[in-house]
Amino acid sequence: QSALTQPASVSGSPGQSITISCTGTSSDVGGYNYVSWYQQHPGKAPKLMIYEVSNRPSGVPDRFSGSKSGNTASLTISGLQAEDEADYYCSSYTSSSTVVFGGGTKLTVL
Amino acid sequence: EVQLVESGGGLVKPGGSLRLSCAASGFTFSSYSMNWVRQAPGKGLEWVSSISSSSSYIYYADSVKGRFTISRDNAKNSLYLQMNSLRAEDTAVYYCARDLDGYPSGMDVWGQGTTVTVSS
């Protein structure tokens, strides 16, 4: 199972919006509504930000939103804040009953 | 407080074995499916294995199938990962993680990780 494709890096200024894409195939992202997004700060465990494409766990700010179109899922962060600077990973359920992660995207807040 | 605490990591020679443990507290462990996820140094996340709440369903990544075995003891609120025939590429921080609402809804609680180093 190949990793999902994410851009290596994105950047934005405080207050701006950014979008991170996550591209898979019809056997994973496109075939199921089980796409999740995780935030990871250096040296820390990942944190769930979005589950089942567009749902936010309690405690996650509504500045974070998720969507999906075809084989590509997206994470949008609006009103960028300094503390949003981190690595972001998408994941998806697959037709093999496994889970696959994306390669990760480093978000820099300028 | 909902918490997962991994243990059992360490330095092991190629071909060796190691058993990781994950102690759960603060929630009804027996009601949740659980996962192991690893992260090699400087690399991204890699899902390793998942087990359903009653151990009825177990899944593995191709990279560990036949070498790793996931298990759980609901009476002890514990998750395990038996790792055999270890390779250098298994070197990573290993996290246990809880599924929010059944597999594969998303992993909402993570431990702090335990480091496994495979080297001669």
mmCIF file of C-alpha atoms in Angstrom:
data_model
loop_
_atom_site.group_PDB
_atom_site.id
_atom_site.type_symbol
_atom_site.label_atom_id
_atom_site.label_comp_id
_atom_site.label_asym_id
_atom_site.label_seq_id
_atom_site.Cartn_x
_atom_site.Cartn_y
_atom_site.Cartn_z
ATOM 1 C CA GLN A 1 0.000 0.000 0.000
ATOM 2 C CA SER A 2 1.608 3.252 -1.113
ATOM 3 C CA ALA A 3 1.556 6.283 1.131
ATOM 4 C CA LEU A 4 -0.938 9.034 0.365
ATOM 5 C CA THR A 5 0.552 12.060 -1.387
ATOM 6 C CA GLN A 6 0.860 15.326 0.532
ATOM 7 C CA PRO A 7 2.890 18.444 -0.289
ATOM 8 C CA ALA A 8 6.141 18.469 1.650
ATOM 9 C CA SER A 9 5.583 21.976 2.926
ATOM 10 C CA VAL A 10 3.113 24.844 2.984
ATOM 11 C CA SER A 11 3.334 28.250 4.572
ATOM 12 C CA GLY A 12 1.139 31.184 5.440
ATOM 13 C CA SER A 13 1.064 34.355 7.460
ATOM 14 C CA PRO A 14 -0.890 34.781 10.687
ATOM 15 C CA GLY A 15 -4.571 35.316 9.982
ATOM 16 C CA GLN A 16 -4.402 33.789 6.512
ATOM 17 C CA SER A 17 -5.908 30.489 5.372
ATOM 18 C CA ILE A 18 -4.012 27.507 4.013
ATOM 19 C CA THR A 19 -5.068 24.190 2.526
ATOM 20 C CA ILE A 20 -3.168 20.908 2.633
ATOM 21 C CA SER A 21 -4.072 18.286 0.064
ATOM 22 C CA CYS A 22 -3.947 14.519 0.444
ATOM 23 C CA THR A 23 -4.201 12.485 -2.735
ATOM 24 C CA GLY A 24 -4.862 8.778 -2.869
ATOM 25 C CA THR A 25 -6.803 6.407 -5.082
ATOM 26 C CA SER A 26 -10.270 4.943 -5.387
ATOM 27 C CA SER A 27 -9.036 2.122 -3.134
ATOM 28 C CA ASP A 28 -8.487 4.439 -0.212
ATOM 29 C CA VAL A 29 -9.390 8.146 -0.055
ATOM 30 C CA GLY A 30 -11.889 7.995 -2.889
ATOM 31 C CA GLY A 31 -13.569 4.825 -1.739
ATOM 32 C CA TYR A 32 -14.306 5.531 1.906
ATOM 33 C CA ASN A 33 -15.256 8.390 4.191
ATOM 34 C CA TYR A 34 -12.568 7.405 6.666
ATOM 35 C CA VAL A 35 -10.042 10.171 6.171
ATOM 36 C CA SER A 36 -8.387 11.608 9.265
ATOM 37 C CA TRP A 37 -5.945 14.466 9.827
ATOM 38 C CA TYR A 38 -3.323 14.661 12.572
ATOM 39 C CA GLN A 39 -1.195 17.502 13.883
ATOM 40 C CA GLN A 40 2.239 16.722 15.316
ATOM 41 C CA HIS A 41 4.534 19.174 17.041
ATOM 42 C CA PRO A 42 8.248 18.272 17.295
ATOM 43 C CA GLY A 43 8.908 15.574 19.859
ATOM 44 C CA LYS A 44 5.219 15.132 20.621
ATOM 45 C CA ALA A 45 2.615 12.499 19.872
ATOM 46 C CA PRO A 46 0.186 13.170 17.018
ATOM 47 C CA LYS A 47 -3.155 14.822 17.774
ATOM 48 C CA LEU A 48 -6.383 14.028 15.935
ATOM 49 C CA MET A 49 -7.745 17.164 14.245
ATOM 50 C CA ILE A 50 -10.322 15.787 11.784
ATOM 51 C CA TYR A 51 -11.957 12.379 11.499
ATOM 52 C CA GLU A 52 -14.293 10.817 8.921
ATOM 53 C CA VAL A 53 -13.390 13.501 6.361
ATOM 54 C CA SER A 54 -14.921 16.516 8.031
ATOM 55 C CA ASN A 55 -15.688 15.908 11.707
ATOM 56 C CA ARG A 56 -13.833 17.718 14.476
ATOM 57 C CA PRO A 57 -13.191 16.030 17.820
ATOM 58 C CA SER A 58 -14.236 18.048 20.833
ATOM 59 C CA GLY A 59 -11.673 20.685 21.706
ATOM 60 C CA VAL A 60 -10.382 21.220 18.166
ATOM 61 C CA PRO A 61 -10.982 24.822 17.039
ATOM 62 C CA ASP A 62 -13.449 25.365 14.202
ATOM 63 C CA ARG A 63 -10.617 27.057 12.290
ATOM 64 C CA PHE A 64 -9.771 23.518 11.213
ATOM 65 C CA SER A 65 -11.973 21.941 8.558
ATOM 66 C CA GLY A 66 -11.803 18.933 6.276
ATOM 67 C CA SER A 67 -13.318 17.987 2.944
ATOM 68 C CA LYS A 68 -12.989 15.468 0.152
ATOM 69 C CA SER A 69 -13.475 15.468 -3.596
ATOM 70 C CA GLY A 70 -12.849 12.287 -5.526
ATOM 71 C CA ASN A 71 -9.506 10.814 -4.548
ATOM 72 C CA THR A 72 -8.257 13.975 -2.836
ATOM 73 C CA ALA A 73 -8.942 15.085 0.713
ATOM 74 C CA SER A 74 -8.098 18.518 2.051
ATOM 75 C CA LEU A 75 -7.421 20.136 5.393
ATOM 76 C CA THR A 76 -8.054 23.866 5.612
ATOM 77 C CA ILE A 77 -6.834 26.018 8.463
ATOM 78 C CA SER A 78 -8.293 29.503 8.583
ATOM 79 C CA GLY A 79 -7.077 32.376 10.724
ATOM 80 C CA LEU A 80 -3.589 30.898 10.974
ATOM 81 C CA GLN A 81 -1.955 31.186 14.370
ATOM 82 C CA ALA A 82 1.653 30.715 15.400
ATOM 83 C CA GLU A 83 0.787 27.571 17.358
ATOM 84 C CA ASP A 84 -0.535 25.931 14.182
ATOM 85 C CA GLU A 85 3.052 25.524 12.989
ATOM 86 C CA ALA A 86 3.552 21.749 12.993
ATOM 87 C CA ASP A 87 3.613 18.666 10.794
ATOM 88 C CA TYR A 88 0.264 17.472 9.462
ATOM 89 C CA TYR A 89 -0.565 13.945 8.345
ATOM 90 C CA CYS A 90 -3.605 12.576 6.595
ATOM 91 C CA SER A 91 -4.672 8.954 6.823
ATOM 92 C CA SER A 92 -7.251 6.812 5.102
ATOM 93 C CA TYR A 93 -8.837 3.415 5.416
ATOM 94 C CA THR A 94 -8.041 1.153 2.461
ATOM 95 C CA SER A 95 -9.716 -1.657 0.538
ATOM 96 C CA SER A 96 -7.255 -4.054 2.191
ATOM 97 C CA SER A 97 -8.785 -3.221 5.585
ATOM 98 C CA THR A 98 -5.607 -1.393 6.549
ATOM 99 C CA VAL A 99 -4.806 2.254 7.250
ATOM 100 C CA VAL A 100 -2.364 4.302 5.185
ATOM 101 C CA PHE A 101 -0.822 7.647 6.133
ATOM 102 C CA GLY A 102 0.354 10.462 3.945
ATOM 103 C CA GLY A 103 4.002 11.461 3.903
ATOM 104 C CA GLY A 104 3.323 14.534 6.008
ATOM 105 C CA THR A 105 3.285 18.288 5.389
ATOM 106 C CA LYS A 106 5.331 20.799 7.332
ATOM 107 C CA LEU A 107 3.318 23.949 7.972
ATOM 108 C CA THR A 108 5.329 27.104 8.536
ATOM 109 C CA VAL A 109 3.628 30.211 9.928
ATOM 110 C CA LEU A 110 5.608 33.143 8.582
ATOM 111 C CA GLU B 1 -7.595 11.373 32.864
ATOM 112 C CA VAL B 2 -7.623 9.336 29.693
ATOM 113 C CA GLN B 3 -4.112 7.993 29.227
ATOM 114 C CA LEU B 4 -2.022 5.488 27.297
ATOM 115 C CA VAL B 5 1.487 4.611 28.458
ATOM 116 C CA GLU B 6 3.804 2.495 26.311
ATOM 117 C CA SER B 7 6.757 0.506 27.596
ATOM 118 C CA GLY B 8 9.112 -2.238 26.497
ATOM 119 C CA GLY B 9 11.206 -0.427 23.918
ATOM 120 C CA GLY B 10 14.957 -0.761 23.766
ATOM 121 C CA LEU B 11 17.995 -1.802 21.759
ATOM 122 C CA VAL B 12 17.805 -5.193 20.058
ATOM 123 C CA LYS B 13 19.972 -6.957 17.485
ATOM 124 C CA PRO B 14 18.695 -7.756 13.987
ATOM 125 C CA GLY B 15 16.709 -10.966 14.093
ATOM 126 C CA GLY B 16 15.839 -10.449 17.743
ATOM 127 C CA SER B 17 12.493 -10.048 19.471
ATOM 128 C CA LEU B 18 10.831 -7.454 21.673
ATOM 129 C CA ARG B 19 7.419 -7.138 23.304
ATOM 130 C CA LEU B 20 5.829 -3.726 23.656
ATOM 131 C CA SER B 21 3.085 -2.985 26.149
ATOM 132 C CA CYS B 22 0.550 -0.180 26.366
ATOM 133 C CA ALA B 23 -1.270 0.458 29.646
ATOM 134 C CA ALA B 24 -4.627 2.213 29.359
ATOM 135 C CA SER B 25 -6.391 4.197 32.053
ATOM 136 C CA GLY B 26 -9.243 6.665 32.449
ATOM 137 C CA PHE B 27 -11.618 4.966 29.987
ATOM 138 C CA THR B 28 -13.359 1.640 29.391
ATOM 139 C CA PHE B 29 -10.530 -0.061 27.511
ATOM 140 C CA SER B 30 -12.637 -3.076 26.542
ATOM 141 C CA SER B 31 -14.970 -0.876 24.480
ATOM 142 C CA TYR B 32 -12.381 0.470 22.067
ATOM 143 C CA SER B 33 -10.391 -0.862 19.145
ATOM 144 C CA MET B 34 -6.691 -0.072 19.413
ATOM 145 C CA ASN B 35 -3.755 0.510 17.105
ATOM 146 C CA TRP B 36 0.024 0.567 16.945
ATOM 147 C CA VAL B 37 1.582 3.308 14.820
ATOM 148 C CA ARG B 38 5.310 3.861 14.375
ATOM 149 C CA GLN B 39 7.552 6.696 13.269
ATOM 150 C CA ALA B 40 11.105 6.113 12.078
ATOM 151 C CA PRO B 41 13.642 8.812 12.982
ATOM 152 C CA GLY B 42 12.943 11.929 10.935
ATOM 153 C CA LYS B 43 10.203 10.181 8.966
ATOM 154 C CA GLY B 44 6.429 10.162 8.802
ATOM 155 C CA LEU B 45 3.813 8.070 10.546
ATOM 156 C CA GLU B 46 3.265 4.436 9.569
ATOM 157 C CA TRP B 47 0.273 2.414 10.735
ATOM 158 C CA VAL B 48 1.391 -0.994 12.008
ATOM 159 C CA SER B 49 -1.591 -2.944 13.319
ATOM 160 C CA SER B 50 -5.105 -2.744 14.717
ATOM 161 C CA ILE B 51 -7.172 -4.965 17.005
ATOM 162 C CA SER B 52 -10.906 -4.774 17.682
ATOM 163 C CA SER B 53 -12.315 -4.395 21.168
ATOM 164 C CA SER B 54 -12.906 -8.132 21.612
ATOM 165 C CA SER B 55 -9.870 -9.220 19.572
ATOM 166 C CA SER B 56 -12.179 -10.614 16.898
ATOM 167 C CA TYR B 57 -10.629 -8.540 14.132
ATOM 168 C CA ILE B 58 -6.906 -8.022 13.673
ATOM 169 C CA TYR B 59 -5.136 -6.252 10.829
ATOM 170 C CA TYR B 60 -1.476 -5.728 9.950
ATOM 171 C CA ALA B 61 0.556 -3.615 7.567
ATOM 172 C CA ASP B 62 2.276 -5.694 4.900
ATOM 173 C CA SER B 63 5.645 -4.540 6.247
ATOM 174 C CA VAL B 64 5.137 -6.423 9.539
ATOM 175 C CA LYS B 65 2.750 -9.232 8.628
ATOM 176 C CA GLY B 66 4.082 -12.586 9.755
ATOM 177 C CA ARG B 67 6.635 -11.000 12.109
ATOM 178 C CA PHE B 68 4.531 -8.902 14.514
ATOM 179 C CA THR B 69 1.553 -10.005 16.614
ATOM 180 C CA ILE B 70 -0.912 -7.630 18.238
ATOM 181 C CA SER B 71 -2.914 -8.726 21.257
ATOM 182 C CA ARG B 72 -4.801 -7.292 24.208
ATOM 183 C CA ASP B 73 -5.881 -8.230 27.705
ATOM 184 C CA ASN B 74 -9.059 -6.359 28.573
ATOM 185 C CA ALA B 75 -8.909 -7.565 32.173
ATOM 186 C CA LYS B 76 -5.537 -5.833 32.518
ATOM 187 C CA ASN B 77 -6.423 -2.810 30.357
ATOM 188 C CA SER B 78 -3.387 -3.549 28.256
ATOM 189 C CA LEU B 79 -2.382 -3.724 24.604
ATOM 190 C CA TYR B 80 0.661 -5.602 23.346
ATOM 191 C CA LEU B 81 2.845 -5.880 20.271
ATOM 192 C CA GLN B 82 5.096 -8.916 19.975
ATOM 193 C CA MET B 83 7.833 -8.134 17.469
ATOM 194 C CA ASN B 84 9.933 -10.984 16.058
ATOM 195 C CA SER B 85 12.609 -11.183 13.347
ATOM 196 C CA LEU B 86 13.348 -7.508 13.841
ATOM 197 C CA ARG B 87 15.093 -5.582 11.091
ATOM 198 C CA ALA B 88 16.963 -2.295 11.013
ATOM 199 C CA GLU B 89 13.989 -0.720 9.247
ATOM 200 C CA ASP B 90 11.807 -1.473 12.275
ATOM 201 C CA THR B 91 13.745 1.171 14.215
ATOM 202 C CA ALA B 92 11.151 3.751 15.257
ATOM 203 C CA VAL B 93 9.118 5.309 18.010
ATOM 204 C CA TYR B 94 6.106 3.064 18.535
ATOM 205 C CA TYR B 95 2.837 4.665 19.626
ATOM 206 C CA CYS B 96 -0.311 2.956 20.800
ATOM 207 C CA ALA B 97 -3.480 4.814 19.881
ATOM 208 C CA ARG B 98 -7.200 4.453 20.542
ATOM 209 C CA ASP B 99 -9.846 4.539 17.830
ATOM 210 C CA LEU B 100 -12.353 7.280 18.540
ATOM 211 C CA ASP B 101 -15.441 5.381 17.368
ATOM 212 C CA GLY B 102 -14.406 1.978 16.166
ATOM 213 C CA TYR B 103 -11.817 1.065 13.503
ATOM 214 C CA PRO B 104 -11.003 3.000 11.351
ATOM 215 C CA SER B 105 -12.745 6.166 12.513
ATOM 216 C CA GLY B 106 -9.615 8.035 13.617
ATOM 217 C CA MET B 107 -7.182 7.769 16.527
ATOM 218 C CA ASP B 108 -8.090 10.221 19.254
ATOM 219 C CA VAL B 109 -5.861 9.206 22.171
ATOM 220 C CA TRP B 110 -2.138 8.519 21.792
ATOM 221 C CA GLY B 111 0.589 7.451 24.164
ATOM 222 C CA GLN B 112 3.921 9.211 24.438
ATOM 223 C CA GLY B 113 5.679 6.475 22.481
ATOM 224 C CA THR B 114 8.431 3.956 23.200
ATOM 225 C CA THR B 115 11.630 3.795 21.163
ATOM 226 C CA VAL B 116 12.780 0.617 19.453
ATOM 227 C CA THR B 117 16.282 0.518 18.001
ATOM 228 C CA VAL B 118 17.382 -2.458 15.915
ATOM 229 C CA SER B 119 21.123 -2.467 15.489
ATOM 230 C CA SER B 120 24.091 -4.776 15.849
#
